[in-house]
CSV table of C-alpha atoms and ligand atoms in Angstrom, one decimal:
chain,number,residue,atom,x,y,z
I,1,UNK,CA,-19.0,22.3,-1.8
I,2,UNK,CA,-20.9,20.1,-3.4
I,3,UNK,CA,-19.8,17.2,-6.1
I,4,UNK,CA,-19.9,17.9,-9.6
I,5,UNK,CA,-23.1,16.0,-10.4
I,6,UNK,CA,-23.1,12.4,-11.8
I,7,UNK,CA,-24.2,9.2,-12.7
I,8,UNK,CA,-24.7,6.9,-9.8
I,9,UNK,CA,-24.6,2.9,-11.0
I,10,UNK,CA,-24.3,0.1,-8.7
I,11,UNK,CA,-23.5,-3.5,-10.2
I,12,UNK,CA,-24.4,-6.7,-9.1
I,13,UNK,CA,-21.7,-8.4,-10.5
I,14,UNK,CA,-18.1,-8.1,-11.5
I,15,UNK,CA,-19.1,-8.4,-15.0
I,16,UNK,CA,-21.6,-5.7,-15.1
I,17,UNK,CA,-19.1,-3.2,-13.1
I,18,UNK,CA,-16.7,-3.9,-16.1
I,19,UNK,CA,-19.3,-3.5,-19.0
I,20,UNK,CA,-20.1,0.2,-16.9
I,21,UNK,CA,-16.0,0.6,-16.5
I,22,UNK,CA,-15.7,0.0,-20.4
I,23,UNK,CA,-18.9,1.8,-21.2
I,24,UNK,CA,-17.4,5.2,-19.6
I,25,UNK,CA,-14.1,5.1,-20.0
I,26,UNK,CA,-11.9,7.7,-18.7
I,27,UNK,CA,-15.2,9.2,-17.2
I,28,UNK,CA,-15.9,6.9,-14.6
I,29,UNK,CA,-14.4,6.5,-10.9
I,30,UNK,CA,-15.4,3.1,-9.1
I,31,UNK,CA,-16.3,3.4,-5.4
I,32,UNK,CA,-15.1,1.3,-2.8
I,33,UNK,CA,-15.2,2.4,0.9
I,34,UNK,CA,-15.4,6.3,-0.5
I,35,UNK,CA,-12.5,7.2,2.0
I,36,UNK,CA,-10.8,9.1,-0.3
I,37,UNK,CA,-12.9,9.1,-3.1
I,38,UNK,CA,-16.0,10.9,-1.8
I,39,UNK,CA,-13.5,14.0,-0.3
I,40,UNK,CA,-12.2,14.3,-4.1
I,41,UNK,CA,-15.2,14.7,-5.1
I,42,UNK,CA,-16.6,17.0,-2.2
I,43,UNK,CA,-13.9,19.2,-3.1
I,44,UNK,CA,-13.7,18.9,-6.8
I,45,UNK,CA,-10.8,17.2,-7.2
I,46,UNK,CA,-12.6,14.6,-9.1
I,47,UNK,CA,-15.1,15.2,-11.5
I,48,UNK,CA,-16.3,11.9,-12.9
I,49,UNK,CA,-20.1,11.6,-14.9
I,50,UNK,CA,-20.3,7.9,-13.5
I,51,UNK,CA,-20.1,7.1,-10.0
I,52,UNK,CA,-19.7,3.0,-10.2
I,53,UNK,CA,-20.3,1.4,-6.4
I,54,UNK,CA,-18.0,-1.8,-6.2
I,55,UNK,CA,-19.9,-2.4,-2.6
I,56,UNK,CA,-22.1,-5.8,-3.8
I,57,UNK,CA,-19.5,-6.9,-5.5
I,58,UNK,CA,-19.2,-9.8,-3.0
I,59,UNK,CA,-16.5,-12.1,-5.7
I,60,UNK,CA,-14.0,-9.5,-4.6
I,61,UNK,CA,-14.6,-9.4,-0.6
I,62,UNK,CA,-12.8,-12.6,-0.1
I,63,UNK,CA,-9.3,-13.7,0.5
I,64,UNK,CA,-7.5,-17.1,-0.6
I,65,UNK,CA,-4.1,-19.1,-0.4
I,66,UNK,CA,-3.0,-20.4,-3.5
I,67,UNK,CA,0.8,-21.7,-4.0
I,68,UNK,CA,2.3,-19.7,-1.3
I,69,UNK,CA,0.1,-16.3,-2.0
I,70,UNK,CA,-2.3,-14.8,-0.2
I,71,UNK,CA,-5.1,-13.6,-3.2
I,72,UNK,CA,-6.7,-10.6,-1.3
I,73,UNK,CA,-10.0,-9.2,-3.2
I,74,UNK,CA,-9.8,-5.5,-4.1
I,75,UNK,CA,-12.7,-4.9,-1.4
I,76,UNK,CA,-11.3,-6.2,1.8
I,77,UNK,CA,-11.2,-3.7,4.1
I,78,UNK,CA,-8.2,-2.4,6.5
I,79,UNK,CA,-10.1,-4.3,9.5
I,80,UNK,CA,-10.0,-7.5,8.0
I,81,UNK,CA,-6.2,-6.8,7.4
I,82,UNK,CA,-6.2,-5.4,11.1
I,83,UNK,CA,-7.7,-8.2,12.5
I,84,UNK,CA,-5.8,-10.7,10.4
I,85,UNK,CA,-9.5,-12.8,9.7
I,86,UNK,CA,-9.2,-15.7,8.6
I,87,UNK,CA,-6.0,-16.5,5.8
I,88,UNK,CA,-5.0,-13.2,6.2
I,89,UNK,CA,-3.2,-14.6,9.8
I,90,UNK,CA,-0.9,-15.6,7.0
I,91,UNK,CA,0.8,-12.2,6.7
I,92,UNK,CA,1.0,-10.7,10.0
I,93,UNK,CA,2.7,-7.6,8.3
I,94,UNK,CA,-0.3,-6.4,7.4
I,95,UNK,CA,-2.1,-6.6,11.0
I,96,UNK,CA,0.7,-4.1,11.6
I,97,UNK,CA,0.7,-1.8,8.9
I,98,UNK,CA,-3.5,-1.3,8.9
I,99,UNK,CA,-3.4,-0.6,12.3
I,100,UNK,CA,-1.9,2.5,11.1
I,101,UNK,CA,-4.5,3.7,8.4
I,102,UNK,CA,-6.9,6.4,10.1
I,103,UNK,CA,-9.5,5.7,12.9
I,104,UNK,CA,-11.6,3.0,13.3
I,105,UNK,CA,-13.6,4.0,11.0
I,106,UNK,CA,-11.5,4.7,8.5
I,107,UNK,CA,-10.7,1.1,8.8
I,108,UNK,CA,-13.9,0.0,8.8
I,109,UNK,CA,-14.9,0.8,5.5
I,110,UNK,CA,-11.5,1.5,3.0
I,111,UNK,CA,-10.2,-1.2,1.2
I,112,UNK,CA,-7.5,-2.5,-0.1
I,113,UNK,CA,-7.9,-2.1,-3.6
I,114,UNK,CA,-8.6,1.5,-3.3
I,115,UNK,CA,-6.1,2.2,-1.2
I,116,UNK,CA,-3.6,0.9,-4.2
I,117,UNK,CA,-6.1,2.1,-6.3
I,118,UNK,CA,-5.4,5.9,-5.0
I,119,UNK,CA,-1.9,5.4,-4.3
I,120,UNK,CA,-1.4,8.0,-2.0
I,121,UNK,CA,2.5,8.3,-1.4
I,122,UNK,CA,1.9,8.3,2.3
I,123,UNK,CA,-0.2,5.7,2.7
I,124,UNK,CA,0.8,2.9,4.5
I,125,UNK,CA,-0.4,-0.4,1.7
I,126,UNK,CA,1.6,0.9,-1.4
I,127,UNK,CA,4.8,0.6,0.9
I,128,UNK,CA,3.7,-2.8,1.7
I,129,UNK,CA,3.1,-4.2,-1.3
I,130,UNK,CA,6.7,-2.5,-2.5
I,131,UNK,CA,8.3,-4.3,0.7
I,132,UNK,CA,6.5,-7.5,0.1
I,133,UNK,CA,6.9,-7.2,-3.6
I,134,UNK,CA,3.3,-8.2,-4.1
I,135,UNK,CA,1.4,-7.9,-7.8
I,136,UNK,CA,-1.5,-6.2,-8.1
I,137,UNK,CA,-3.7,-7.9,-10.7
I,138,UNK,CA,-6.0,-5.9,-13.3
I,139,UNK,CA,-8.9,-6.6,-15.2
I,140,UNK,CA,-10.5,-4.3,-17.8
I,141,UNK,CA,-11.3,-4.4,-21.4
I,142,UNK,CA,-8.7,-6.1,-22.8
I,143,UNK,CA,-9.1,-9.1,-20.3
I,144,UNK,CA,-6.8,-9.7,-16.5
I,145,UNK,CA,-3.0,-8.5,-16.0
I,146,UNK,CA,-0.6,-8.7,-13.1
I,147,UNK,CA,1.5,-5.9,-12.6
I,148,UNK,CA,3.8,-5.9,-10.1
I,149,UNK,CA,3.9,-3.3,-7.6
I,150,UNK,CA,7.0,-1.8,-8.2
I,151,UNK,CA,5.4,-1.0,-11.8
I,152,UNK,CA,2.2,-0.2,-10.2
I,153,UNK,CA,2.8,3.1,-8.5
I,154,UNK,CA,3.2,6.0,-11.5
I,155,UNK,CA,3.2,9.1,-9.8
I,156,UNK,CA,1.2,10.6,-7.0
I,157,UNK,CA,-2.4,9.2,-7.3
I,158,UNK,CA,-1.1,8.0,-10.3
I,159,UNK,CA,-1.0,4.0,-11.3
I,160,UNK,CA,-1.1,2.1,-13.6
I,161,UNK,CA,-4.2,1.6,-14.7
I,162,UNK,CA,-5.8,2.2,-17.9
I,163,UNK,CA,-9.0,3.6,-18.2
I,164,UNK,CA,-12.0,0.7,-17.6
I,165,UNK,CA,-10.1,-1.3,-15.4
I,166,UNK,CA,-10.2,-2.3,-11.9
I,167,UNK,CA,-7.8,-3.3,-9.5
I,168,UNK,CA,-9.9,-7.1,-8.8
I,169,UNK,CA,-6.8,-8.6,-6.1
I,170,UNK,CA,-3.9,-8.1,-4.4
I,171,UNK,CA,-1.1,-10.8,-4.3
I,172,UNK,CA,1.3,-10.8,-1.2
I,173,UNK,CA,3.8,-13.6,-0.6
I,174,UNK,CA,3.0,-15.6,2.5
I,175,UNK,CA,6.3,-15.1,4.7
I,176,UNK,CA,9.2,-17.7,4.5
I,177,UNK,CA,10.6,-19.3,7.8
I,178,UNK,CA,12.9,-17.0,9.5
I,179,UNK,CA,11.4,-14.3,8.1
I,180,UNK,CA,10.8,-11.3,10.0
I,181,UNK,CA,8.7,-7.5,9.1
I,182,UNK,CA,8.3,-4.4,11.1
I,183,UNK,CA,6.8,-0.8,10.1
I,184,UNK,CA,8.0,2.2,11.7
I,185,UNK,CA,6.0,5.6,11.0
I,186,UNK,CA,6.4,9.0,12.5
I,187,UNK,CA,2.7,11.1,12.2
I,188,UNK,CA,2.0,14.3,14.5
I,189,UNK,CA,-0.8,12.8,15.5
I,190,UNK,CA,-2.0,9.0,16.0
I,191,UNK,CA,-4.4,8.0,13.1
I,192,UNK,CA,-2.7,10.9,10.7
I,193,UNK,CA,-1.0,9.8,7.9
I,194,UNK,CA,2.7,9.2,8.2
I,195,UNK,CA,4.9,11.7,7.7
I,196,UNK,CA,7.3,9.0,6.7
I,197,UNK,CA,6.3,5.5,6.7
I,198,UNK,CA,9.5,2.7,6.6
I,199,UNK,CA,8.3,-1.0,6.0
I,200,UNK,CA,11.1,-3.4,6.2
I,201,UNK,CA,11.2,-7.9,5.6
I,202,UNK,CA,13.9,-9.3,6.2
I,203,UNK,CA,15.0,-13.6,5.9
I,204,UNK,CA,17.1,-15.4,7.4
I,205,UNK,CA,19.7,-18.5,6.6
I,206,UNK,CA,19.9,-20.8,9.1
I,207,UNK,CA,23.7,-19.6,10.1
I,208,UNK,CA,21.5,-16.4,10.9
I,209,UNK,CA,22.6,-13.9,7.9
I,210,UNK,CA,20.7,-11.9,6.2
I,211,UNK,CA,19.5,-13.4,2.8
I,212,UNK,CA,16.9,-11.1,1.5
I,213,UNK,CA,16.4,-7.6,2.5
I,214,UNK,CA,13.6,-5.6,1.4
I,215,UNK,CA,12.8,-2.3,2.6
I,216,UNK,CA,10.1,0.3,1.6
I,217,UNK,CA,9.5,4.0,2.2
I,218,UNK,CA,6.4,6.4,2.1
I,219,UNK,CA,6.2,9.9,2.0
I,220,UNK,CA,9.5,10.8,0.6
I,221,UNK,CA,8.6,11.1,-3.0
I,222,UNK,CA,5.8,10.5,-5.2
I,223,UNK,CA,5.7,6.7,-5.0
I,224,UNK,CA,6.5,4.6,-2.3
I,225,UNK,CA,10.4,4.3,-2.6
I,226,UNK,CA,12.7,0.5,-2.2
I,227,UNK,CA,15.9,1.3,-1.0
I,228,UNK,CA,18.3,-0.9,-3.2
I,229,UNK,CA,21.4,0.2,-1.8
I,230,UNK,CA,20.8,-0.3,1.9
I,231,UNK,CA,19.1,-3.5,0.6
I,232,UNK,CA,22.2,-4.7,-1.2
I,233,UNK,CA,24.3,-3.4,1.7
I,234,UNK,CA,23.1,-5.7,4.0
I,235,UNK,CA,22.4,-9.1,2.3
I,236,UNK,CA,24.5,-11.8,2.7
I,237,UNK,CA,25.9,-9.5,6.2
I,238,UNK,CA,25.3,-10.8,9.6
I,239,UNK,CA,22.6,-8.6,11.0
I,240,UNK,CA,24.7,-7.0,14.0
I,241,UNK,CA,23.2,-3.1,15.0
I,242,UNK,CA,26.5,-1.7,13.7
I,243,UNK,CA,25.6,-3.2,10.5
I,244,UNK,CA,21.5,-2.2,10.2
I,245,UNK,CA,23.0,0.9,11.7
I,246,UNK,CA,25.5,1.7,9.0
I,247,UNK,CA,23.6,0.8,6.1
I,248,UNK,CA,20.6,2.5,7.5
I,249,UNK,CA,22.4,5.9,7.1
I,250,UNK,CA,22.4,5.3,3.4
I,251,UNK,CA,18.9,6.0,3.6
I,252,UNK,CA,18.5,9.4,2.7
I,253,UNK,CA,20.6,9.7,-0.5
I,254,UNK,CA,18.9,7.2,-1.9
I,255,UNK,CA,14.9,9.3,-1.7
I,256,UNK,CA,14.2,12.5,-3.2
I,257,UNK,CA,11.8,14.1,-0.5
I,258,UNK,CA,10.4,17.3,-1.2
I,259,UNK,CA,9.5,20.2,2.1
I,260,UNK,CA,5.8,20.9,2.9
I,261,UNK,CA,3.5,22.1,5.2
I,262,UNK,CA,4.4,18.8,7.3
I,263,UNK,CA,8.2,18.8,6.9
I,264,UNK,CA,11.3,19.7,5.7
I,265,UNK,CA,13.4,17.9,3.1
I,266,UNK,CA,16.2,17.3,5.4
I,267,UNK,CA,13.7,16.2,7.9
I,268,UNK,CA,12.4,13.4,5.9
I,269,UNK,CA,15.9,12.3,4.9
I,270,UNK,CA,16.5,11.9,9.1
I,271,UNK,CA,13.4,10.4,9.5
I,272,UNK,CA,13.9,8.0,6.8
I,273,UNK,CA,17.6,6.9,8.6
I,274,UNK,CA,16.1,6.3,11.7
I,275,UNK,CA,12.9,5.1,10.5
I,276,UNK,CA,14.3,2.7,8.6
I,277,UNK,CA,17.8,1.2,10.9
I,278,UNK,CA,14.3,1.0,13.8
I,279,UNK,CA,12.1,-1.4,11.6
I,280,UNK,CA,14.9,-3.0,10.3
I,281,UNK,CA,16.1,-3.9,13.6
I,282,UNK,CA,12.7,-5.3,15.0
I,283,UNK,CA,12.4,-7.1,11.5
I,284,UNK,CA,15.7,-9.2,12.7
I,285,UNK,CA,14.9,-9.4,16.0
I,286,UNK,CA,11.4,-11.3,14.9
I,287,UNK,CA,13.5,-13.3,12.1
I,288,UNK,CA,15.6,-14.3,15.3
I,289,UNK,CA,13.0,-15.7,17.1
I,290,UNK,CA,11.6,-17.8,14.2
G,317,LIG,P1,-12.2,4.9,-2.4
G,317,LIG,O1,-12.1,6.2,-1.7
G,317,LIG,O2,-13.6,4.4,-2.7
G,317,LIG,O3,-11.5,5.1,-3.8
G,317,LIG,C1,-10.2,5.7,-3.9
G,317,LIG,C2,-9.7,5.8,-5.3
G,317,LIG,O4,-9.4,4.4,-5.8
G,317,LIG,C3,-10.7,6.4,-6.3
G,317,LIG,O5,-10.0,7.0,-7.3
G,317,LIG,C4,-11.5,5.1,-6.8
G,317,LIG,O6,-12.1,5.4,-8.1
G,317,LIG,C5,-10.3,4.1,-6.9
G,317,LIG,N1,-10.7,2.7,-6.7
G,317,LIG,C6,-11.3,2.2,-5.5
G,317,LIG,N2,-11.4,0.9,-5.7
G,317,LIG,C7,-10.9,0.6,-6.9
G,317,LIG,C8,-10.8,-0.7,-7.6
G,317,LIG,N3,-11.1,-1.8,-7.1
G,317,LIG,N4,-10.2,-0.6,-8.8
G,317,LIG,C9,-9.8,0.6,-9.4
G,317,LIG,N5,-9.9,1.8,-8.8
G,317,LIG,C10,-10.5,1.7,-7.5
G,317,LIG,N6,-4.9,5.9,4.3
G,317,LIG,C11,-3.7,5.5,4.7
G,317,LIG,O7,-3.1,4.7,4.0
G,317,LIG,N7,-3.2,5.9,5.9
G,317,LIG,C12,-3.8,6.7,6.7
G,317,LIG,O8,-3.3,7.1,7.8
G,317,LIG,C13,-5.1,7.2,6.3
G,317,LIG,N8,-5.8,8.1,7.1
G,317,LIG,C14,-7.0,8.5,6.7
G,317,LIG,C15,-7.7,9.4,7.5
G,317,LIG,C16,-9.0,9.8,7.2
G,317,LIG,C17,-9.7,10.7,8.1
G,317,LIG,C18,-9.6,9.4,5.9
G,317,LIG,C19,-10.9,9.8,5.5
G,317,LIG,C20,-8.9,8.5,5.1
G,317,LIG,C21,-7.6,8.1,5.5
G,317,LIG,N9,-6.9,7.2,4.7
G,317,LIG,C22,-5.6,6.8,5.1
G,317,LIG,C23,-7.4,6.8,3.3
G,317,LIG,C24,-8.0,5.4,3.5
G,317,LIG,O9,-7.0,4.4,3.6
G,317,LIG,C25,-8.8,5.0,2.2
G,317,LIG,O10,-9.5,3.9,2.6
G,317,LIG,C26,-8.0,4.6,1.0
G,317,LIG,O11,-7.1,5.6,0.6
G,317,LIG,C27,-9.0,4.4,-0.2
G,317,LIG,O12,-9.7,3.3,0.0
G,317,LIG,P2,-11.3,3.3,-0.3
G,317,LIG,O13,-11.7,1.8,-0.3
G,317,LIG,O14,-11.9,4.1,0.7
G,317,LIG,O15,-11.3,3.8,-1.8
């Protein structure tokens, strides 16, 4: 089926894309890689009148450190994350998680921003930025705003922001010492989307207990769900498997999944148990090793 028909602008600068964003308003969908963006609109789910291509937008390809943050631009792509190029070494979670997203070229040409952007409940950057409690910073008509990502993430493709805005970065926290990360993910297939997703950071104090928890889960609701209770569980404890074990069963009370065509209720509730006491145990086990 072919798109609803539209405008098609491409800017040369941010500036320009935000005069076009302000311009149409509600009627416009930016472009980044088009991985999920040009399937909407194959199949109707999208029906913008202005098409706004973010791809020369070169301001927003680039990644900096600044005061302990890594400052991604909206349009890095999951290889840079893959490949951890250049700063992005910095947060070796998210080598792990982009390996994840799709194929290769999948990879290749989505982004960062539009992954957020969509906010796919599945997809494997929401839970990262929950996990990592990263900000994700705006800018649109009424100038810049960081939201953080726990405010970000409305509803399924449903965030935060307000119509003539784009997402410009994304703010991660560079890890502390004794810090440690691990993402588990069950998918049929390698490459699908994850059934469930379970991203877990965990720190260290130098006796060895836990001090912060954090743990994230997608595909068990219409967000990406933290798990405050297992987090809270487990701070402060020392991270033995009986522990990570124990609190990890505390899992699936705390996510409301629904069944589909991919799986039960109850079999997201398991999978988010097992997913979660599995990443949270290699997240110690790289704390350990410093
Ligand atoms: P686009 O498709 O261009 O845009 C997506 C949405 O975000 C649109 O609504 C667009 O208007 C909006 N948008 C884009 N950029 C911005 C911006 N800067 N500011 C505001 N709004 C913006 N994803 C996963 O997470 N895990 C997977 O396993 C996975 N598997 C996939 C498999 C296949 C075969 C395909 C085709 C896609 C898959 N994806 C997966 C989706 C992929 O990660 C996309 O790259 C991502 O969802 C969207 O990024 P994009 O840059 O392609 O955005």
């Amino acid at each position: 089926m072919p798109a609803v028909p539209f405008d098609y602008y491409a800017p040369a600068s941010l500036a320009e894309a935000l005069a076009l964003m302000r311009e149409h308003g509600e009627d416009a969908k930016p472009l980044a890689g088009g991985q999920s963006l040009v399937p909407m609109l194959t199949l109707r789910l999208a029906r913008p009148t202005a098409v706004i291509d973010l791809n020369s937008l070169t301001e927003l390809r680039t990644a900096r450190r600044e005061d302990g943050m890594l400052r991604i631009g909206a349009l890095v792509p999951h290889r840079a994350l893959e490949r951890g190029e250049g700063v992005l070494a910095g947060c070796p979670l998210l080598q792990e998680a982009a390996a994840l997203i799709g194929n290769a070229r999948v990879r290749a040409l989505g982004t960062i921003g539009g992954s957020l952007a969509h906010a796919d409940p599945a997809a494997e950057l929401p839970a990262v930025a929950q996990a990592l409690e990263g900000t994700v910073v705006l800018r649109g008509p009424e100038g810049e705003r960081a939201v953080a990502a726990r405010d970000f993430f409305v509803d399924v493709l449903t965030t935060a922001l307000r119509p003539g805005e784009l997402v410009v970065e994304v703010c991660l926290p560079i890890p502390a010492p004794r810090a440690g990360h691990a993402v588990e993910e069950f998918s049929r297939r390698a490459g699908d989307f994850g059934i469930v997703t379970a991203v877990a950071v965990v720190e260290l104090s130098p006796a060895g207990d836990l001090t912060r928890v954090r743990v994230a889960l997608g595909g068990v609701g219409t967000t990406p769900r933290r798990l405050p209770k297992v987090e809270a569980a487990l701070t402060g404890m020392r991270p033995d498997g009986r522990a990570l074990r124990d609190a990890s069963e505390g899992a699936g009370d705390e996510i409301e999944p629904e069944s589909d065509a991919h799986a039960s209720a109850a079999y997201r509730r398991h999978l988010a148990r097992v997913l979660t006491r599995r990443a949270l145990g290699r997240a110690v086990d790289m704390a350990q090793r410093g």
